[in-house]
Amino acid sequence: MYATDKMQHCENRFTLSKDTDTQECGHAMADFLREPGQMVVLQMIGPDACAKAVRAAAYLRQQYKIELDLYFTTAPEGVVAYDKGAAEEIWIGLEVAEGPPPFTALIDFEISSKTFPDKLAWAIASHLFRGESMRLTGIGPRSIIKMVTAVGIAAKWCRGAYHYALLCHPLP
Protein backbone atom coordinates (compact mmCIF):
# COMPACT_ATOMS: atom_id res chain seq x y z
CA MET A 1 0.00 0.00 0.00
CA TYR A 2 1.13 3.49 -0.70
CA ALA A 3 1.27 6.01 2.11
CA THR A 4 -2.19 6.96 3.38
CA ASP A 5 -3.64 10.42 2.76
CA LYS A 6 -2.95 11.33 6.37
CA MET A 7 0.70 10.27 5.98
CA GLN A 8 1.06 12.20 2.71
CA HIS A 9 -0.32 15.40 4.24
CA CYS A 10 1.50 15.07 7.56
CA GLU A 11 3.58 18.19 8.26
CA ASN A 12 5.98 16.30 10.52
CA ARG A 13 8.01 14.15 8.12
CA PHE A 14 11.60 13.15 8.71
CA THR A 15 14.15 11.25 6.64
CA LEU A 16 16.13 8.58 8.49
CA SER A 17 19.39 6.94 7.54
CA LYS A 18 21.29 4.01 8.98
CA ASP A 19 23.41 6.57 10.88
CA THR A 20 20.45 8.18 12.68
CA ASP A 21 20.79 8.30 16.47
CA THR A 22 17.76 6.51 17.90
CA GLN A 23 17.49 8.55 21.09
CA GLU A 24 17.90 11.91 19.32
CA CYS A 25 15.25 10.84 16.83
CA GLY A 26 12.91 9.84 19.67
CA HIS A 27 13.43 13.15 21.47
CA ALA A 28 12.82 15.10 18.25
CA MET A 29 9.55 13.27 17.57
CA ALA A 30 8.20 13.39 21.13
CA ASP A 31 7.05 17.02 20.86
CA PHE A 32 4.90 16.17 17.83
CA LEU A 33 3.29 13.12 19.47
CA ARG A 34 1.32 14.35 22.48
CA GLU A 35 -2.37 13.78 21.68
CA PRO A 36 -4.25 10.80 20.20
CA GLY A 37 -4.29 11.01 16.43
CA GLN A 38 -1.12 13.10 16.11
CA MET A 39 1.32 11.65 13.59
CA VAL A 40 4.95 11.74 12.52
CA VAL A 41 6.08 10.13 9.26
CA LEU A 42 9.55 8.66 8.87
CA GLN A 43 10.93 8.11 5.38
CA MET A 44 13.83 5.72 4.81
CA ILE A 45 15.53 3.27 2.50
CA GLY A 46 16.88 -0.07 3.63
CA PRO A 47 16.54 -2.36 6.63
CA ASP A 48 19.16 -0.58 8.77
CA ALA A 49 17.30 2.74 8.63
CA CYS A 50 14.00 0.92 9.14
CA ALA A 51 15.42 -0.77 12.24
CA LYS A 52 16.37 2.69 13.56
CA ALA A 53 12.76 3.83 13.10
CA VAL A 54 11.43 0.83 15.03
CA ARG A 55 13.97 1.43 17.80
CA ALA A 56 12.96 5.10 17.97
CA ALA A 57 9.31 4.05 18.34
CA ALA A 58 10.26 1.65 21.13
CA TYR A 59 12.28 4.43 22.78
CA LEU A 60 9.26 6.77 22.64
CA ARG A 61 7.10 4.12 24.24
CA GLN A 62 9.57 3.46 27.05
CA GLN A 63 10.78 6.99 27.81
CA TYR A 64 7.64 9.01 27.13
CA LYS A 65 4.97 6.35 27.80
CA ILE A 66 3.41 7.05 24.40
CA GLU A 67 1.24 4.29 22.91
CA LEU A 68 1.82 4.28 19.16
CA ASP A 69 0.34 2.69 16.07
CA LEU A 70 2.98 2.11 13.38
CA TYR A 71 1.87 2.03 9.74
CA PHE A 72 4.38 0.46 7.33
CA THR A 73 3.88 1.54 3.71
CA THR A 74 5.82 2.56 0.65
CA ALA A 75 6.09 6.10 -0.69
CA PRO A 76 3.07 7.52 -2.54
CA GLU A 77 2.78 6.59 -6.19
CA GLY A 78 4.98 8.81 -8.35
CA VAL A 79 7.30 9.90 -5.53
CA VAL A 80 10.95 9.35 -6.39
CA ALA A 81 13.06 8.04 -3.52
CA TYR A 82 15.47 10.60 -2.09
CA ASP A 83 18.28 8.20 -3.07
CA LYS A 84 17.44 7.66 -6.74
CA GLY A 85 19.77 4.65 -7.05
CA ALA A 86 18.29 2.86 -4.05
CA ALA A 87 15.46 0.43 -3.62
CA GLU A 88 11.91 1.51 -2.89
CA GLU A 89 11.47 4.05 -0.14
CA ILE A 90 9.70 2.90 3.04
CA TRP A 91 7.42 5.20 5.02
CA ILE A 92 6.46 4.52 8.62
CA GLY A 93 3.67 6.55 10.15
CA LEU A 94 3.86 6.81 13.95
CA GLU A 95 0.46 7.84 15.28
CA VAL A 96 -0.51 8.30 18.91
CA ALA A 97 -2.96 5.46 19.58
CA GLU A 98 -6.56 6.15 20.54
CA GLY A 99 -6.39 3.33 23.09
CA PRO A 100 -4.69 0.02 23.81
CA PRO A 101 -4.04 -2.36 20.91
CA PRO A 102 -7.18 -4.34 19.98
CA PHE A 103 -5.55 -7.75 20.41
CA THR A 104 -7.47 -10.59 21.98
CA ALA A 105 -4.81 -13.24 21.42
CA LEU A 106 -1.28 -13.08 20.17
CA ILE A 107 0.76 -15.70 18.38
CA ASP A 108 4.35 -15.42 19.60
CA PHE A 109 7.31 -15.57 17.26
CA GLU A 110 10.84 -15.51 18.65
CA ILE A 111 13.24 -14.06 16.11
CA SER A 112 16.96 -14.79 16.06
CA SER A 113 19.81 -13.63 13.89
CA LYS A 114 19.40 -16.90 11.94
CA THR A 115 15.74 -16.30 11.04
CA PHE A 116 15.07 -16.06 7.31
CA PRO A 117 13.10 -12.82 6.67
CA ASP A 118 11.25 -14.21 3.63
CA LYS A 119 9.94 -17.20 5.59
CA LEU A 120 8.97 -14.98 8.51
CA ALA A 121 7.21 -12.59 6.09
CA TRP A 122 5.21 -15.51 4.70
CA ALA A 123 4.21 -16.51 8.25
CA ILE A 124 3.24 -12.91 9.10
CA ALA A 125 1.14 -12.51 5.96
CA SER A 126 -0.51 -15.92 6.44
CA HIS A 127 -1.60 -15.08 9.97
CA LEU A 128 -2.79 -11.61 8.92
CA PHE A 129 -4.87 -13.06 6.11
CA ARG A 130 -6.58 -15.26 8.74
CA GLY A 131 -7.18 -12.21 10.97
CA GLU A 132 -4.70 -13.30 13.63
CA SER A 133 -2.31 -11.03 15.55
CA MET A 134 1.33 -11.78 16.23
CA ARG A 135 4.01 -10.67 18.64
CA LEU A 136 7.55 -10.68 17.24
CA THR A 137 10.28 -10.71 19.88
CA GLY A 138 14.03 -10.78 19.55
CA ILE A 139 17.20 -9.47 21.11
CA GLY A 140 19.88 -7.48 19.38
CA PRO A 141 20.22 -5.49 16.18
CA ARG A 142 20.36 -8.50 13.86
CA SER A 143 16.98 -9.79 15.04
CA ILE A 144 15.47 -6.31 14.73
CA ILE A 145 16.73 -6.08 11.14
CA LYS A 146 15.27 -9.54 10.40
CA MET A 147 11.91 -8.46 11.87
CA VAL A 148 11.84 -5.16 10.02
CA THR A 149 12.80 -6.80 6.73
CA ALA A 150 10.08 -9.43 7.17
CA VAL A 151 7.47 -6.81 8.10
CA GLY A 152 8.45 -4.80 5.00
CA ILE A 153 8.03 -7.86 2.75
CA ALA A 154 4.72 -8.78 4.41
CA ALA A 155 3.50 -5.19 4.02
CA LYS A 156 4.14 -5.39 0.27
CA TRP A 157 2.23 -8.67 0.05
CA CYS A 158 -0.67 -7.22 2.04
CA ARG A 159 -0.67 -4.15 -0.18
CA GLY A 160 -0.79 -6.28 -3.30
CA ALA A 161 -3.48 -8.67 -2.11
CA TYR A 162 -5.70 -6.56 0.12
CA HIS A 163 -4.55 -2.96 -0.36
CA TYR A 164 -4.03 -2.07 3.28
CA ALA A 165 -1.13 -0.82 5.34
CA LEU A 166 0.49 -3.17 7.82
CA LEU A 167 -0.30 -1.86 11.31
CA CYS A 168 2.16 -2.63 14.11
CA HIS A 169 2.05 -1.84 17.83
CA PRO A 170 5.32 -1.77 19.80
CA LEU A 171 4.60 -3.94 22.84
CA PRO A 172 6.55 -4.42 26.07
Coordinates of C-alpha atoms in Angstrom, one line a residue:
M1 CA 0.0 0.0 0.0
Y2 CA 1.1 3.5 -0.7
A3 CA 1.3 6.0 2.1
T4 CA -2.2 7.0 3.4
D5 CA -3.6 10.4 2.8
K6 CA -2.9 11.3 6.4
M7 CA 0.7 10.3 6.0
Q8 CA 1.1 12.2 2.7
H9 CA -0.3 15.4 4.2
C10 CA 1.5 15.1 7.6
E11 CA 3.6 18.2 8.3
N12 CA 6.0 16.3 10.5
R13 CA 8.0 14.2 8.1
F14 CA 11.6 13.2 8.7
T15 CA 14.2 11.3 6.6
L16 CA 16.1 8.6 8.5
S17 CA 19.4 6.9 7.5
K18 CA 21.3 4.0 9.0
D19 CA 23.4 6.6 10.9
T20 CA 20.5 8.2 12.7
D21 CA 20.8 8.3 16.5
T22 CA 17.8 6.5 17.9
Q23 CA 17.5 8.6 21.1
E24 CA 17.9 11.9 19.3
C25 CA 15.3 10.8 16.8
G26 CA 12.9 9.8 19.7
H27 CA 13.4 13.1 21.5
A28 CA 12.8 15.1 18.2
M29 CA 9.6 13.3 17.6
A30 CA 8.2 13.4 21.1
D31 CA 7.1 17.0 20.9
F32 CA 4.9 16.2 17.8
L33 CA 3.3 13.1 19.5
R34 CA 1.3 14.4 22.5
E35 CA -2.4 13.8 21.7
P36 CA -4.2 10.8 20.2
G37 CA -4.3 11.0 16.4
Q38 CA -1.1 13.1 16.1
M39 CA 1.3 11.6 13.6
V40 CA 5.0 11.7 12.5
V41 CA 6.1 10.1 9.3
L42 CA 9.6 8.7 8.9
Q43 CA 10.9 8.1 5.4
M44 CA 13.8 5.7 4.8
I45 CA 15.5 3.3 2.5
G46 CA 16.9 -0.1 3.6
P47 CA 16.5 -2.4 6.6
D48 CA 19.2 -0.6 8.8
A49 CA 17.3 2.7 8.6
C50 CA 14.0 0.9 9.1
A51 CA 15.4 -0.8 12.2
K52 CA 16.4 2.7 13.6
A53 CA 12.8 3.8 13.1
V54 CA 11.4 0.8 15.0
R55 CA 14.0 1.4 17.8
A56 CA 13.0 5.1 18.0
A57 CA 9.3 4.1 18.3
A58 CA 10.3 1.7 21.1
Y59 CA 12.3 4.4 22.8
L60 CA 9.3 6.8 22.6
R61 CA 7.1 4.1 24.2
Q62 CA 9.6 3.5 27.0
Q63 CA 10.8 7.0 27.8
Y64 CA 7.6 9.0 27.1
K65 CA 5.0 6.4 27.8
I66 CA 3.4 7.0 24.4
E67 CA 1.2 4.3 22.9
L68 CA 1.8 4.3 19.2
D69 CA 0.3 2.7 16.1
L70 CA 3.0 2.1 13.4
Y71 CA 1.9 2.0 9.7
F72 CA 4.4 0.5 7.3
T73 CA 3.9 1.5 3.7
T74 CA 5.8 2.6 0.6
A75 CA 6.1 6.1 -0.7
P76 CA 3.1 7.5 -2.5
E77 CA 2.8 6.6 -6.2
G78 CA 5.0 8.8 -8.4
V79 CA 7.3 9.9 -5.5
V80 CA 11.0 9.4 -6.4
A81 CA 13.1 8.0 -3.5
Y82 CA 15.5 10.6 -2.1
D83 CA 18.3 8.2 -3.1
K84 CA 17.4 7.7 -6.7
G85 CA 19.8 4.7 -7.1
A86 CA 18.3 2.9 -4.1
A87 CA 15.5 0.4 -3.6
E88 CA 11.9 1.5 -2.9
E89 CA 11.5 4.1 -0.1
I90 CA 9.7 2.9 3.0
W91 CA 7.4 5.2 5.0
I92 CA 6.5 4.5 8.6
G93 CA 3.7 6.6 10.2
L94 CA 3.9 6.8 13.9
E95 CA 0.5 7.8 15.3
V96 CA -0.5 8.3 18.9
A97 CA -3.0 5.5 19.6
E98 CA -6.6 6.1 20.5
G99 CA -6.4 3.3 23.1
P100 CA -4.7 0.0 23.8
P101 CA -4.0 -2.4 20.9
P102 CA -7.2 -4.3 20.0
F103 CA -5.5 -7.7 20.4
T104 CA -7.5 -10.6 22.0
A105 CA -4.8 -13.2 21.4
L106 CA -1.3 -13.1 20.2
I107 CA 0.8 -15.7 18.4
D108 CA 4.3 -15.4 19.6
F109 CA 7.3 -15.6 17.3
E110 CA 10.8 -15.5 18.7
I111 CA 13.2 -14.1 16.1
S112 CA 17.0 -14.8 16.1
S113 CA 19.8 -13.6 13.9
K114 CA 19.4 -16.9 11.9
T115 CA 15.7 -16.3 11.0
F116 CA 15.1 -16.1 7.3
P117 CA 13.1 -12.8 6.7
D118 CA 11.3 -14.2 3.6
K119 CA 9.9 -17.2 5.6
L120 CA 9.0 -15.0 8.5
A121 CA 7.2 -12.6 6.1
W122 CA 5.2 -15.5 4.7
A123 CA 4.2 -16.5 8.2
I124 CA 3.2 -12.9 9.1
A125 CA 1.1 -12.5 6.0
S126 CA -0.5 -15.9 6.4
H127 CA -1.6 -15.1 10.0
L128 CA -2.8 -11.6 8.9
F129 CA -4.9 -13.1 6.1
R130 CA -6.6 -15.3 8.7
G131 CA -7.2 -12.2 11.0
E132 CA -4.7 -13.3 13.6
S133 CA -2.3 -11.0 15.6
M134 CA 1.3 -11.8 16.2
R135 CA 4.0 -10.7 18.6
L136 CA 7.6 -10.7 17.2
T137 CA 10.3 -10.7 19.9
G138 CA 14.0 -10.8 19.5
I139 CA 17.2 -9.5 21.1
G140 CA 19.9 -7.5 19.4
P141 CA 20.2 -5.5 16.2
R142 CA 20.4 -8.5 13.9
S143 CA 17.0 -9.8 15.0
I144 CA 15.5 -6.3 14.7
I145 CA 16.7 -6.1 11.1
K146 CA 15.3 -9.5 10.4
M147 CA 11.9 -8.5 11.9
V148 CA 11.8 -5.2 10.0
T149 CA 12.8 -6.8 6.7
A150 CA 10.1 -9.4 7.2
V151 CA 7.5 -6.8 8.1
G152 CA 8.4 -4.8 5.0
I153 CA 8.0 -7.9 2.8
A154 CA 4.7 -8.8 4.4
A155 CA 3.5 -5.2 4.0
K156 CA 4.1 -5.4 0.3
W157 CA 2.2 -8.7 0.0
C158 CA -0.7 -7.2 2.0
R159 CA -0.7 -4.2 -0.2
G160 CA -0.8 -6.3 -3.3
A161 CA -3.5 -8.7 -2.1
Y162 CA -5.7 -6.6 0.1
H163 CA -4.6 -3.0 -0.4
Y164 CA -4.0 -2.1 3.3
A165 CA -1.1 -0.8 5.3
L166 CA 0.5 -3.2 7.8
L167 CA -0.3 -1.9 11.3
C168 CA 2.2 -2.6 14.1
H169 CA 2.1 -1.8 17.8
P170 CA 5.3 -1.8 19.8
L171 CA 4.6 -3.9 22.8
P172 CA 6.5 -4.4 26.1

